[in-house]
XYZ file of C-alpha atoms in Angstrom:
107
model
C 0.000 0.000 0.000
C 1.346 3.425 -0.966
C 0.831 6.372 1.340
C 0.037 9.705 -0.304
C 1.589 12.631 1.579
C -0.074 15.495 -0.272
C 1.199 17.868 -2.904
C 4.860 18.734 -3.182
C 5.851 21.754 -1.025
C 6.426 23.982 -4.061
C 2.888 23.403 -5.397
C 1.381 23.884 -1.923
C 3.207 27.196 -1.347
C 2.214 28.371 -4.823
C -1.458 27.530 -4.216
C -1.448 29.327 -0.850
C 0.238 32.389 -2.382
C -2.358 32.521 -5.167
C -5.194 32.214 -2.643
C -3.744 35.067 -0.565
C -3.345 37.267 -3.646
C -6.925 36.604 -4.754
C -8.239 37.326 -1.250
C -6.258 40.566 -1.090
C -7.516 41.627 -4.517
C -11.137 40.892 -3.582
C -10.764 42.858 -0.342
C -9.243 45.760 -2.275
C -12.169 45.797 -4.690
C -14.687 45.830 -1.801
C -12.853 48.653 -0.041
C -12.648 50.664 -3.259
C -16.347 50.086 -3.928
C -17.732 50.950 -0.494
C -14.924 53.160 0.904
C -15.388 52.266 4.586
C -19.182 52.200 4.151
C -20.646 48.732 4.574
C -23.018 47.515 1.846
C -25.884 47.395 4.362
C -25.231 50.958 5.645
C -28.678 52.225 4.610
C -30.339 49.565 6.776
C -28.025 50.432 9.664
C -28.860 54.130 9.350
C -32.604 53.485 9.134
C -32.649 51.193 12.170
C -30.517 53.662 14.145
C -33.025 56.441 13.511
C -35.958 54.162 14.196
C -34.597 53.023 17.554
C -33.657 56.581 18.569
C -37.201 57.795 17.876
C -38.815 54.844 19.662
C -36.697 55.539 22.752
C -37.590 59.241 22.716
C -41.260 58.568 22.012
C -41.488 56.526 25.205
C -40.759 59.716 27.181
C -42.300 62.421 25.021
C -43.762 63.088 21.594
C -41.431 64.238 18.821
C -42.332 67.557 17.252
C -42.568 68.020 13.502
C -39.112 68.331 11.995
C -37.333 67.241 15.161
C -35.896 64.113 13.529
C -34.134 66.182 10.867
C -32.929 68.624 13.548
C -31.486 65.778 15.614
C -29.638 64.429 12.557
C -28.201 67.884 11.766
C -27.021 68.282 15.372
C -25.168 64.957 15.150
C -27.428 63.045 17.524
C -27.604 60.154 15.057
C -23.951 59.339 15.557
C -22.028 57.030 13.253
C -25.165 55.273 12.043
C -26.609 58.469 10.613
C -23.306 59.263 8.927
C -23.743 56.307 6.564
C -27.035 57.583 5.150
C -28.581 60.657 6.845
C -31.815 60.477 4.827
C -32.421 56.850 5.829
C -31.747 57.764 9.463
C -34.372 60.517 9.316
C -36.843 58.139 7.598
C -36.330 55.593 10.375
C -36.742 58.282 13.002
C -40.005 59.452 11.431
C -41.348 55.886 11.273
C -40.396 55.260 14.898
C -41.940 58.538 16.030
C -45.172 57.768 14.180
C -45.388 54.315 15.747
C -45.147 52.504 12.412
C -43.309 49.168 12.308
C -39.765 49.168 11.008
C -39.566 48.677 7.239
C -36.913 46.007 7.842
C -39.059 44.023 10.253
C -39.437 40.420 9.172
C -36.898 40.686 6.371
C -34.108 38.142 6.533
C -30.900 39.648 5.223
């Protein structure tokens, strides 16, 4: 019976090097495409605004235009920075008591 010990070291090192290069290239393409903004950033921004409004609405009612004012003042934090309009939309939905638009969606 002959025991197989795997590929020769040169082929193995070459295959690993190619895999690392392909992984690095794919990561570079993703970074260039999204530029530190995750592909799901709009959902993150919306949910951040929604949760902020729900928390505030438990204590008091939000006035008209207050969601946009909070976003302009930086109260949305990093989540609003990804997509300010989605953050405001989420805030308005949360303030109005509507369910989140992402509720029940498996991503």
